[in-house]
Coordinates of C-alpha atoms and ligand atoms in Angstrom, one line a residue:
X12 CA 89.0 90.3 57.5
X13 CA 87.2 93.9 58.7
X14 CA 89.7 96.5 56.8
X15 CA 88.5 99.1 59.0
X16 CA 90.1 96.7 62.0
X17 CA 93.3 96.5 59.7
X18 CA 93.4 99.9 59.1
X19 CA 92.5 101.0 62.5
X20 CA 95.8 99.3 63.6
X21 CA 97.8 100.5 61.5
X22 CA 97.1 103.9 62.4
X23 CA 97.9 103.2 65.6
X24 CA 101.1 101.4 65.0
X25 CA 102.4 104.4 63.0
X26 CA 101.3 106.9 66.0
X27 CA 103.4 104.6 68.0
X28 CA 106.5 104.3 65.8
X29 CA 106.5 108.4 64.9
X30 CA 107.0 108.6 68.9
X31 CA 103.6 110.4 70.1
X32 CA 103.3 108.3 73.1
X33 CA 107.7 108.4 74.5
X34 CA 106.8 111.4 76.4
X35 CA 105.8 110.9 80.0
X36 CA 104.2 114.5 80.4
X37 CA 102.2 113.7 77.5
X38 CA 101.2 110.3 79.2
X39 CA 100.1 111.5 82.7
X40 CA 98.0 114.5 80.5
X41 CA 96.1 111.8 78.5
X42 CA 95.6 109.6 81.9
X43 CA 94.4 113.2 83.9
X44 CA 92.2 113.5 80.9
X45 CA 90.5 109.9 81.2
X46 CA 90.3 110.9 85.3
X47 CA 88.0 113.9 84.3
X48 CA 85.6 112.6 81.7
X49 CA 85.4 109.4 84.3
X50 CA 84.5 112.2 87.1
X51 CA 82.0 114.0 84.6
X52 CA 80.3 110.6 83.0
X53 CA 80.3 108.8 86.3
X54 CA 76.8 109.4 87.3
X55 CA 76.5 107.8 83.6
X56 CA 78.6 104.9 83.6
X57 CA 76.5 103.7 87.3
X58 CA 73.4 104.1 85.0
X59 CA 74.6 101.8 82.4
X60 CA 75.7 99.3 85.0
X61 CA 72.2 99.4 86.1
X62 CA 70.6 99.3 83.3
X63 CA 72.8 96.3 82.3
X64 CA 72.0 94.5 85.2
X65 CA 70.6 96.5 88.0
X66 CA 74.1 97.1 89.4
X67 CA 73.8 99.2 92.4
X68 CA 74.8 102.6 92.5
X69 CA 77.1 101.5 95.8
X70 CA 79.1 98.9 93.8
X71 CA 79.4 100.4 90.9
X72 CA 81.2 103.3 92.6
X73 CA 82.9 101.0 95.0
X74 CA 84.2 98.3 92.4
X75 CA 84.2 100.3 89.2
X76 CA 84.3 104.1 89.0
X77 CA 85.7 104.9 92.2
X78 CA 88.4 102.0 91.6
X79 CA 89.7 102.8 88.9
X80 CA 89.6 106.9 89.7
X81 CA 91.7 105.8 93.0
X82 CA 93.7 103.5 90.3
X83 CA 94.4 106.1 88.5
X84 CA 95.4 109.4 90.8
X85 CA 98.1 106.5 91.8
X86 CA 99.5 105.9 88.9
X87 CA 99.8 110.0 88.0
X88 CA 101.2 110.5 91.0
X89 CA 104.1 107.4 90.3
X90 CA 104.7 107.7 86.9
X91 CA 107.6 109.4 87.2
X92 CA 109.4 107.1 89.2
X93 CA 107.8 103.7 87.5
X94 CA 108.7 104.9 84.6
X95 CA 112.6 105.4 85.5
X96 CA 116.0 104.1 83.8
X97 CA 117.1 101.8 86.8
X98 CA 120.7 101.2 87.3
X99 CA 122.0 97.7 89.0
X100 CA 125.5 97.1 90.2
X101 CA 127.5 96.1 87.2
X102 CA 129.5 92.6 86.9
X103 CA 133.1 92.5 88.2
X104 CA 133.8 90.6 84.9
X105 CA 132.4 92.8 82.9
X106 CA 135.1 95.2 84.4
X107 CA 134.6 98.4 83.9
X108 CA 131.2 98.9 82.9
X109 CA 128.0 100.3 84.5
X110 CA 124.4 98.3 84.0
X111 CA 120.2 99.9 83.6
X112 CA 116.9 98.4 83.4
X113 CA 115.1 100.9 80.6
X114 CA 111.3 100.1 80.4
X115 CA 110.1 100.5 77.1
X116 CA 106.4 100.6 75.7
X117 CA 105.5 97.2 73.9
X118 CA 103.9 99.0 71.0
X119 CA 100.3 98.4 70.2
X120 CA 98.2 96.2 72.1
X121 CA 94.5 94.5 72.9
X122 CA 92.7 94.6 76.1
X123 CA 89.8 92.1 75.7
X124 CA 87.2 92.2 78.8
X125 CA 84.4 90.3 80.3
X126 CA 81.0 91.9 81.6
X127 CA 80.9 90.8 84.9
X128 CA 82.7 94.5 86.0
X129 CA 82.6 95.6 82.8
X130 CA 83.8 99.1 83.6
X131 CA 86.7 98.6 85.8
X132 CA 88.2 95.6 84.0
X133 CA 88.4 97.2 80.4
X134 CA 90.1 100.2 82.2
X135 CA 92.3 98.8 84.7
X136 CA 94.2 97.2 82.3
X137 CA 94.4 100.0 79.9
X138 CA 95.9 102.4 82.4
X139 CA 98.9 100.6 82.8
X140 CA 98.9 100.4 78.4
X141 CA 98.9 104.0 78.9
X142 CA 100.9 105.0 81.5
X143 CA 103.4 102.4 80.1
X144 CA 103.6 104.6 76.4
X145 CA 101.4 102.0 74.5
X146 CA 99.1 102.9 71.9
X147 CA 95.5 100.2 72.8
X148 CA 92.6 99.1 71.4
X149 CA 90.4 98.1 73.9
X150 CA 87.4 95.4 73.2
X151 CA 84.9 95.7 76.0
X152 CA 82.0 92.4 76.3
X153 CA 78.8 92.8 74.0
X154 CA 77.2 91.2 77.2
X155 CA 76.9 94.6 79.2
X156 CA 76.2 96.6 75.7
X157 CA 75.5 99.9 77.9
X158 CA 78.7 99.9 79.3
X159 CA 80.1 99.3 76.7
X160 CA 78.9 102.1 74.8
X161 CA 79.7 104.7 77.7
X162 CA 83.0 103.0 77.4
X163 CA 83.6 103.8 73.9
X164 CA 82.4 107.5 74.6
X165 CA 84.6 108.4 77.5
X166 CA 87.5 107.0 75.2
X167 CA 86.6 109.0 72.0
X168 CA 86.3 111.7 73.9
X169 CA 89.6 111.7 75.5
X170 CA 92.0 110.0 73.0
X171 CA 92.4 110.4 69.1
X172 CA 92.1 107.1 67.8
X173 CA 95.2 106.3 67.0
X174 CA 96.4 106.5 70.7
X175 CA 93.1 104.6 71.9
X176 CA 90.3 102.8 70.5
X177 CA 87.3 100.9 71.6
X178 CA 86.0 98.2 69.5
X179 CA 82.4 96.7 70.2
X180 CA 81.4 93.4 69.1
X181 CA 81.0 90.0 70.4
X182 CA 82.6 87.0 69.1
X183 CA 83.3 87.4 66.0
X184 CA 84.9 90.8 66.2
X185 CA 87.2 89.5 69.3
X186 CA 88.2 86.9 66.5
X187 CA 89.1 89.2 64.1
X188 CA 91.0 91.3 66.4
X189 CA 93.2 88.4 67.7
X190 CA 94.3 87.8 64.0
X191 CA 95.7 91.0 63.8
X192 CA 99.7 90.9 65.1
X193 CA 100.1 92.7 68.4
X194 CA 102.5 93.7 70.9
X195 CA 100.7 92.4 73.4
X196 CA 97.6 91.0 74.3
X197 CA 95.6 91.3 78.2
X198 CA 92.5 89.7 78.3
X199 CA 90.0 88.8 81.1
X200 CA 87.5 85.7 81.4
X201 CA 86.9 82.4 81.0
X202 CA 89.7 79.6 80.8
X203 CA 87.8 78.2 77.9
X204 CA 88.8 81.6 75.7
X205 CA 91.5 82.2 77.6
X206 CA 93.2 79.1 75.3
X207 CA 91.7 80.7 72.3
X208 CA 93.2 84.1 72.9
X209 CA 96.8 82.5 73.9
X210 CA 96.6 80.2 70.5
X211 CA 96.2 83.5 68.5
X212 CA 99.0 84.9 70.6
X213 CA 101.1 82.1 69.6
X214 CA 101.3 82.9 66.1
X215 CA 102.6 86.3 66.1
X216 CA 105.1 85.2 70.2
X217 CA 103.2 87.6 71.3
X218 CA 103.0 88.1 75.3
X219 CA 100.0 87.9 76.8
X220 CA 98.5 88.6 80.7
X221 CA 95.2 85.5 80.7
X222 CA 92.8 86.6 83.5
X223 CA 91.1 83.9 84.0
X224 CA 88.3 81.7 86.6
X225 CA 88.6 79.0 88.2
X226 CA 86.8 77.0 91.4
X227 CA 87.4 78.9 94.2
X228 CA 86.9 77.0 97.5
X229 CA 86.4 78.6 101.1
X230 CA 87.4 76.6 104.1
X231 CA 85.6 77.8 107.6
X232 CA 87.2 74.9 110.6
X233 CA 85.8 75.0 113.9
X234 CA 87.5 77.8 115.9
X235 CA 86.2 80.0 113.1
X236 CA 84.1 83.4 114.5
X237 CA 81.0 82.1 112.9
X238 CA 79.2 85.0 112.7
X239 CA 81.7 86.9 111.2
X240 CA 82.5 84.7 108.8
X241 CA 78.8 84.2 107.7
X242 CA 78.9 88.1 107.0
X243 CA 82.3 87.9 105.2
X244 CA 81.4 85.1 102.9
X245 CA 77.8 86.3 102.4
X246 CA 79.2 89.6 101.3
X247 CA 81.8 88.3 99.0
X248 CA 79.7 85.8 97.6
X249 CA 76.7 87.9 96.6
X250 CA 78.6 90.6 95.8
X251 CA 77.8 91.2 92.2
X252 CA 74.9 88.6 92.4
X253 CA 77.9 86.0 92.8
X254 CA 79.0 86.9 89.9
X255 CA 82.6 87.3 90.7
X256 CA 86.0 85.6 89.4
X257 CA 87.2 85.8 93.3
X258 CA 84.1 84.8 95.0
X259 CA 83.9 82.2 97.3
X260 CA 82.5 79.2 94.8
X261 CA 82.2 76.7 97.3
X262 CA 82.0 76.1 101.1
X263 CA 84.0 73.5 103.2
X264 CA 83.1 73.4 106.2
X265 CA 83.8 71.8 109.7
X266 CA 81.0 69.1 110.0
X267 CA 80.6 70.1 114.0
X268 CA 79.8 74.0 112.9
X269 CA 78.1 73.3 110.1
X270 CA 74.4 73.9 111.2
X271 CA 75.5 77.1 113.4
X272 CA 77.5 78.4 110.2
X273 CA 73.6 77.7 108.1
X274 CA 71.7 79.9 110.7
X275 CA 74.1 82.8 110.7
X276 CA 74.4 82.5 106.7
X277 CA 71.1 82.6 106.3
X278 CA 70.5 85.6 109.1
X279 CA 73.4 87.5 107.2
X280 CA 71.5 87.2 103.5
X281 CA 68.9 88.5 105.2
X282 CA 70.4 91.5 106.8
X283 CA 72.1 92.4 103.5
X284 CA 69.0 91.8 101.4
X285 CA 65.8 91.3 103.3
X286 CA 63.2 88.4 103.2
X287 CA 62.7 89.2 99.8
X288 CA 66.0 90.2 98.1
X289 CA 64.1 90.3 94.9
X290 CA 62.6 93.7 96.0
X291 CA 66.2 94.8 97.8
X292 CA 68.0 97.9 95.9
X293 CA 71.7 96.4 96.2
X294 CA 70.9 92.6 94.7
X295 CA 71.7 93.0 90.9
X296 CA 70.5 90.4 88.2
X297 CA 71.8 87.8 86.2
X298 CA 73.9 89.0 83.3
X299 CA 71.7 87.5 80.2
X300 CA 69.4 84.8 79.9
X301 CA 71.8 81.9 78.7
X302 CA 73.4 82.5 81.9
X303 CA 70.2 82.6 84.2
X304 CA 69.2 79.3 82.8
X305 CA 72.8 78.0 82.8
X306 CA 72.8 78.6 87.0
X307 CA 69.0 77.5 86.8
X308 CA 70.1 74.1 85.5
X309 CA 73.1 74.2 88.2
X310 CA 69.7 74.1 91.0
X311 CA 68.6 70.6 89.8
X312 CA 68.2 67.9 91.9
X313 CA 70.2 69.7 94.7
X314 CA 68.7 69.9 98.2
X315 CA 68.3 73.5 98.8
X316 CA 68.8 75.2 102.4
X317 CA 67.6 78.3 101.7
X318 CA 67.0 81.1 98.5
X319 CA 66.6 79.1 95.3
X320 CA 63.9 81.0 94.0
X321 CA 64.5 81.9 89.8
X322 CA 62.3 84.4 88.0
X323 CA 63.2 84.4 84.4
X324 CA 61.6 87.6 83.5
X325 CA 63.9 89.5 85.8
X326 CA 67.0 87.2 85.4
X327 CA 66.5 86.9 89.0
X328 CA 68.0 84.5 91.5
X329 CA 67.8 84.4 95.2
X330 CA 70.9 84.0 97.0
X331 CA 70.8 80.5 97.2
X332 CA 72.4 78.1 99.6
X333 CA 72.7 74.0 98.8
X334 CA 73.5 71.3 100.7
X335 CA 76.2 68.3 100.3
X336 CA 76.1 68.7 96.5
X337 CA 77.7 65.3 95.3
X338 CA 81.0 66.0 94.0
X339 CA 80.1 64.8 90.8
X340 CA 77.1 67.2 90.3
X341 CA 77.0 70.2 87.3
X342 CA 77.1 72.4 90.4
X343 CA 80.5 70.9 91.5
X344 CA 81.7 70.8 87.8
X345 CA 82.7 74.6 86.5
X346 CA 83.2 77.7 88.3
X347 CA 79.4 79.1 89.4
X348 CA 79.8 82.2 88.7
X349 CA 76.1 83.2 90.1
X350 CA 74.4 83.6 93.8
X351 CA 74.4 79.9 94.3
X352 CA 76.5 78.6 97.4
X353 CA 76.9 74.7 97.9
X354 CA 78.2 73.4 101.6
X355 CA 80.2 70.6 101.5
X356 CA 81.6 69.4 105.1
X357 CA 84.3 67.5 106.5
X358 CA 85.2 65.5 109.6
X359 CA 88.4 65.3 109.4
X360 CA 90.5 67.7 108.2
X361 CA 92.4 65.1 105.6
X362 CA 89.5 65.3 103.4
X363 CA 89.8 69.2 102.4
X364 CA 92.9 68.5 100.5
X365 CA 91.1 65.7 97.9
X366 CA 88.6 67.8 97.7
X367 CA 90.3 71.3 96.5
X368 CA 92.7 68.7 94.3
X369 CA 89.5 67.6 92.5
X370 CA 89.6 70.9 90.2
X371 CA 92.1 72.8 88.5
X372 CA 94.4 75.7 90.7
X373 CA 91.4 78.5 91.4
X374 CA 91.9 82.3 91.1
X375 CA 91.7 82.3 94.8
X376 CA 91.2 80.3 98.3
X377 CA 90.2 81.4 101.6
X378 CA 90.3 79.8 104.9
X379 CA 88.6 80.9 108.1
X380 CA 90.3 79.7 111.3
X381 CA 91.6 81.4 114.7
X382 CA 94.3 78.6 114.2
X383 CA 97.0 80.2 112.5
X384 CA 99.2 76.9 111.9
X385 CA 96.3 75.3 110.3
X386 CA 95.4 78.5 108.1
X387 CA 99.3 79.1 107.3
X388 CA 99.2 75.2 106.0
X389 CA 96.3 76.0 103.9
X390 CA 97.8 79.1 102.5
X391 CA 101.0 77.4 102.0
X392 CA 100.3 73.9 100.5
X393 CA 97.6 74.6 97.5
X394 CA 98.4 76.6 94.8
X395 CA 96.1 79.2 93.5
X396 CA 96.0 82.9 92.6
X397 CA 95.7 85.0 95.8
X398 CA 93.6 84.5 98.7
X399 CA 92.7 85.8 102.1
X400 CA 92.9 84.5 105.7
X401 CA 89.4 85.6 107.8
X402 CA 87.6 87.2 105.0
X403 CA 86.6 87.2 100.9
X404 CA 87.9 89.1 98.1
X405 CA 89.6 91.8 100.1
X406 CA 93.1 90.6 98.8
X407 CA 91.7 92.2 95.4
X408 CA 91.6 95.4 96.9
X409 CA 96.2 96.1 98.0
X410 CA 97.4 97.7 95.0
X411 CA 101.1 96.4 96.3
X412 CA 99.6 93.2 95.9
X413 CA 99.8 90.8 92.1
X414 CA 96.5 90.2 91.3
X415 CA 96.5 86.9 88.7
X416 CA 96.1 83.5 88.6
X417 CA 98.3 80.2 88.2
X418 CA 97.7 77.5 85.9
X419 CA 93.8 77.0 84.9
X420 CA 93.4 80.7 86.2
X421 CA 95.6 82.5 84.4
X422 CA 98.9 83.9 83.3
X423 CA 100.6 86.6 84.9
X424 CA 99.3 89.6 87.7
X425 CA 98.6 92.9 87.6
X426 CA 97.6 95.9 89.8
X427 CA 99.5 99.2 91.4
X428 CA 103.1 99.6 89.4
X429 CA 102.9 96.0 88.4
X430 CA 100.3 97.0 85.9
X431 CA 102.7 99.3 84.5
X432 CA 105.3 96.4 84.0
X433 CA 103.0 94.4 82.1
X434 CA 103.1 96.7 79.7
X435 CA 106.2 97.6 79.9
X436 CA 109.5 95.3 77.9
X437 CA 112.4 95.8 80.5
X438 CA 115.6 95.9 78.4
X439 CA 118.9 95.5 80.1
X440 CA 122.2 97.4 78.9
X441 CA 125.7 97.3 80.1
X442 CA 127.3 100.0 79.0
X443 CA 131.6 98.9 78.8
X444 CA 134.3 101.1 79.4
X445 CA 137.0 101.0 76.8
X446 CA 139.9 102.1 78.6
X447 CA 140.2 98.7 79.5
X448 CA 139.9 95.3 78.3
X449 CA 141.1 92.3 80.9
X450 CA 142.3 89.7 78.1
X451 CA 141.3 86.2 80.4
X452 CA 137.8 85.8 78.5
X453 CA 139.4 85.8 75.2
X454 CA 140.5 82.9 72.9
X455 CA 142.9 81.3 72.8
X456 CA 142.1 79.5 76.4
X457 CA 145.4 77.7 76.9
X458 CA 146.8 78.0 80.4
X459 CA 143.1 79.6 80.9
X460 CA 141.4 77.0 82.4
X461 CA 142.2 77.1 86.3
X462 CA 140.4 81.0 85.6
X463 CA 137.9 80.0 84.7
X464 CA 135.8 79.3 88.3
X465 CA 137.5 82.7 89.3
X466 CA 136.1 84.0 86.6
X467 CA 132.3 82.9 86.8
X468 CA 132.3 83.8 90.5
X469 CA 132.7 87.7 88.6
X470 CA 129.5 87.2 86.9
Ligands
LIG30 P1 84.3 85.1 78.3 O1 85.6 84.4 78.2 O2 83.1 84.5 77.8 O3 84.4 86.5 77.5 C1 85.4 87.5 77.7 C2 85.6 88.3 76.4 O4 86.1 87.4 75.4 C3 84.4 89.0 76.0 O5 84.8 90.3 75.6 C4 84.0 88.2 74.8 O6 83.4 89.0 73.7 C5 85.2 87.6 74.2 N1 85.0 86.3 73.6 C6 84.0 85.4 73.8 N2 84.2 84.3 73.1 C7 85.3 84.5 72.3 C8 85.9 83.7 71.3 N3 85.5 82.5 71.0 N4 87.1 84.2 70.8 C9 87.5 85.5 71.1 N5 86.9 86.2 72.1 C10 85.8 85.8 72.7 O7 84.1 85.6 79.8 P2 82.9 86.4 80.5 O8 81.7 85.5 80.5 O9 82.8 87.7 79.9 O10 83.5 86.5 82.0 C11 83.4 85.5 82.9 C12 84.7 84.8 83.1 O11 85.7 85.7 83.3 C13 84.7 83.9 84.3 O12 85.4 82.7 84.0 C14 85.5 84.7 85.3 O13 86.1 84.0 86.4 C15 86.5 85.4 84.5 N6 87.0 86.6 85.1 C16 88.2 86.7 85.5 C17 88.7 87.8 86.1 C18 90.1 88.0 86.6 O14 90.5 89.1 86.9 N7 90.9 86.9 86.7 C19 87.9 88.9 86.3 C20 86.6 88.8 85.8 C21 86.1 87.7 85.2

């Protein structure tokens, strides 16, 4: 065990229990503080997204800085009222009494995130820990080590240590941090650590938010606007370089539509990133190299429609479009997670369900249709995290909206106030008046009985 990780803790839990973080002017200070530096560094953090993997100076403001500024002049501007004592009508048979909500700060926690938006998903979280009067330690991924470090700057720079830490490491330090006790843990990525990080939390009952992946599919039938659906799912999908826990995974498409749907796919991919998206400013690379062969592999044997060109040296892949992958192909096995679309098709529309059954509930599901009774059925009878009707992604982006998954992808949602409630223990009190005390509850019950509905309808 690292005793600097022990110690570090500590510290913080201390700062927590002497009361540094109860005061809500004190909390919106510290998160107007983060808004600065953010301001001031920003030109730095987009440079560390590219350098990590040529991240675009668009959607790096769009997804990361700009997000989570926006994120956070919301939550300054509602912590007051998030924040509150709430009181709710009291019981009649608690007669006379009054009843509040009071939202309490969990204590210390862990914010563990992935690289794929490696900036907005270690901060997102921890403005809610904040706002909410925790004290964090925040452990961003060793995959996107630029960002990481800017990360860990901005953060010394605006909070003593024992308010808010970063931690860098891979593995092995995310191990050792999830054998410390906490108050709570958030962490974002894969299913497959997902259950490692909710088996630590086990041991201490601590609560946890899993952000997690999943196989997210993407119906288009056959009154769908094709062209405006090519540009919505080519968007969403290369987004990122595909690498996205909301993107589109696979297509399902509406066997008549299918080669019209092709064409305009292929004409949107190259409007958004020329004939040679290698060359194109906006088409970022593949994270590492364990993951650019891992989505090389994904390209064997499958008949390829268009992109599918790799150069290692860059981490580069085309956006890449495959046809009729079998079902029981690598490519059809785990969440993509890369610029790599496979069409599937139907005929009738009986074989979409099987299909999205096949694989555990996805993060999200999208369905493109001017028929709204078939897209309502679609929205209503799978189970998944969110989803959108007639586009990609965009669900991500209403803060009054949860953002989480079910199952497979995840425990628990976040985003807007919500985020704030994550972190936040609601505690309930009834506060009884003693001038008072109706005797019917009490022992002995005889003659008591034919009360006792009456009495539960008081409840
Ligand atoms: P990952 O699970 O490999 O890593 C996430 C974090 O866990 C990293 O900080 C990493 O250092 C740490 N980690 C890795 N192995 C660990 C272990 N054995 N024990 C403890 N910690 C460990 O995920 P990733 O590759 O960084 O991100 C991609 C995954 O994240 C995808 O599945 C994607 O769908 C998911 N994701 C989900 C969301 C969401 O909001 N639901 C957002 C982004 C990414």
């Amino acid at each position: 065990m690292d005793t600097s990780i022990t110690e570090l803790i500590n510290n913080q839990k201390t700062y927590f229990n002497a009361g540094k973080t109860r005061d809500i002017n004190n909390r919106k200070a510290a998160l107007k503080k983060l808004k600065a530096v953010i301001e001031k560094r920003e030109k730095n953090i987009c440079d560390a997204l590219f350098a990590d993997f040529k991240k675009c100076e668009f959607e790096s403001l769009l997804t990361e800085t700009q997000y989570i500024i926006t994120e956070l002049d919301n939550t300054i501007k509602k912590i007051n009222s998030w924040a509150r004592t709430r009181s709710v009508s009291a019981s009649l048979v608690n007669f006379p009494s009054s009843a509040k909500i009071i939202k309490e700060p969990y204590g210390t926690v862990l914010i563990i995130a992935p690289w794929n938006y490696p900036f907005q998903l270690a901060l997102s979280p921890l403005i809610g820990a904040i706002a909410a009067g925790n004290t964090a330690v925040v452990k961003p991924s060793e995959l996107t080590p630029n960002t990481a470090t800017i990360i860990d700057e901005i953060i010394s720079e605006v909070f003593p240590k024992n308010h808010v830490a970063v931690v860098q490491g891979g593995k092995e330090v995310s191990e050792q941090l999830l054998e410390q006790q906490w108050n709570y843990i958030f962490f974002t990525g894969s299913p497959k650590v997902g259950k490692i990080v909710y088996q630590a939390a086990a041991k201490h009952i601590t609560p946890v938010t899993l952000e997690l992946g999943g196989k997210n599919p993407c119906i288009v039938d056959e009154t769908a606007d094709i062209n405006q659906a090519a540009k919505r799912v080519v968007w969403g999908k290369f987004l990122n370089g595909g690498q996205t826990c909301i993107a589109p995974d696979y297509l399902l498409v509406a066997e008549n539509i299918k080669q019209k749907l092709i064409v305009a796919l292929k004409d949107e991919i190259v409007n958004a990133y020329t004939n040679t998206p290698k060359d194109s400013p906006d088409f970022p690379r593949i994270v590492n190299k364990d993951h650019f062969n891992r989505l090389k592999n994904l390209l064997n044997g499958q008949s390829v429609l268009f992109g599918g060109e790799t150069v290692e040296s860059e981490l580069f892949i085309a956006p890449t479009l495959i046809d009729e992958p079998s079902l029981k192909s690598e490519v059809m096995k785990d969440e993509i997670f890369g610029p790599i679309l496979p069409i599937l098709s139907y005929k009738n529309e009986n074989e979409i369900e099987p299909i999205i059954s096949r694989f555990e509930k996805p993060l999200s599901l999208y369905v493109f249709s001017k028929r709204k009774h078939f897209a309502n059925r679609i929205m209503n009878e799978n189970s998944y995290g969110g989803g959108t009707i007639n586009d990609t992604v965009v669900h991500f982006i209403n803060k009054k909206l949860p953002f989480g998954g079910v199952g497979n992808s995840g425990i628990g949602a976040y985003h807007g106030q919500l985020t704030f409630d994550v972190f936040s223990h609601k505690k309930a009190v009834v506060r009884r008046g003693t001038w008072l005390d109706v005797p019917l509850k009490y022992a002995p019950y005889a003659g008591k009985l034919k009360y006792v509905k009456m009495l539960s309808k008081l409840f």
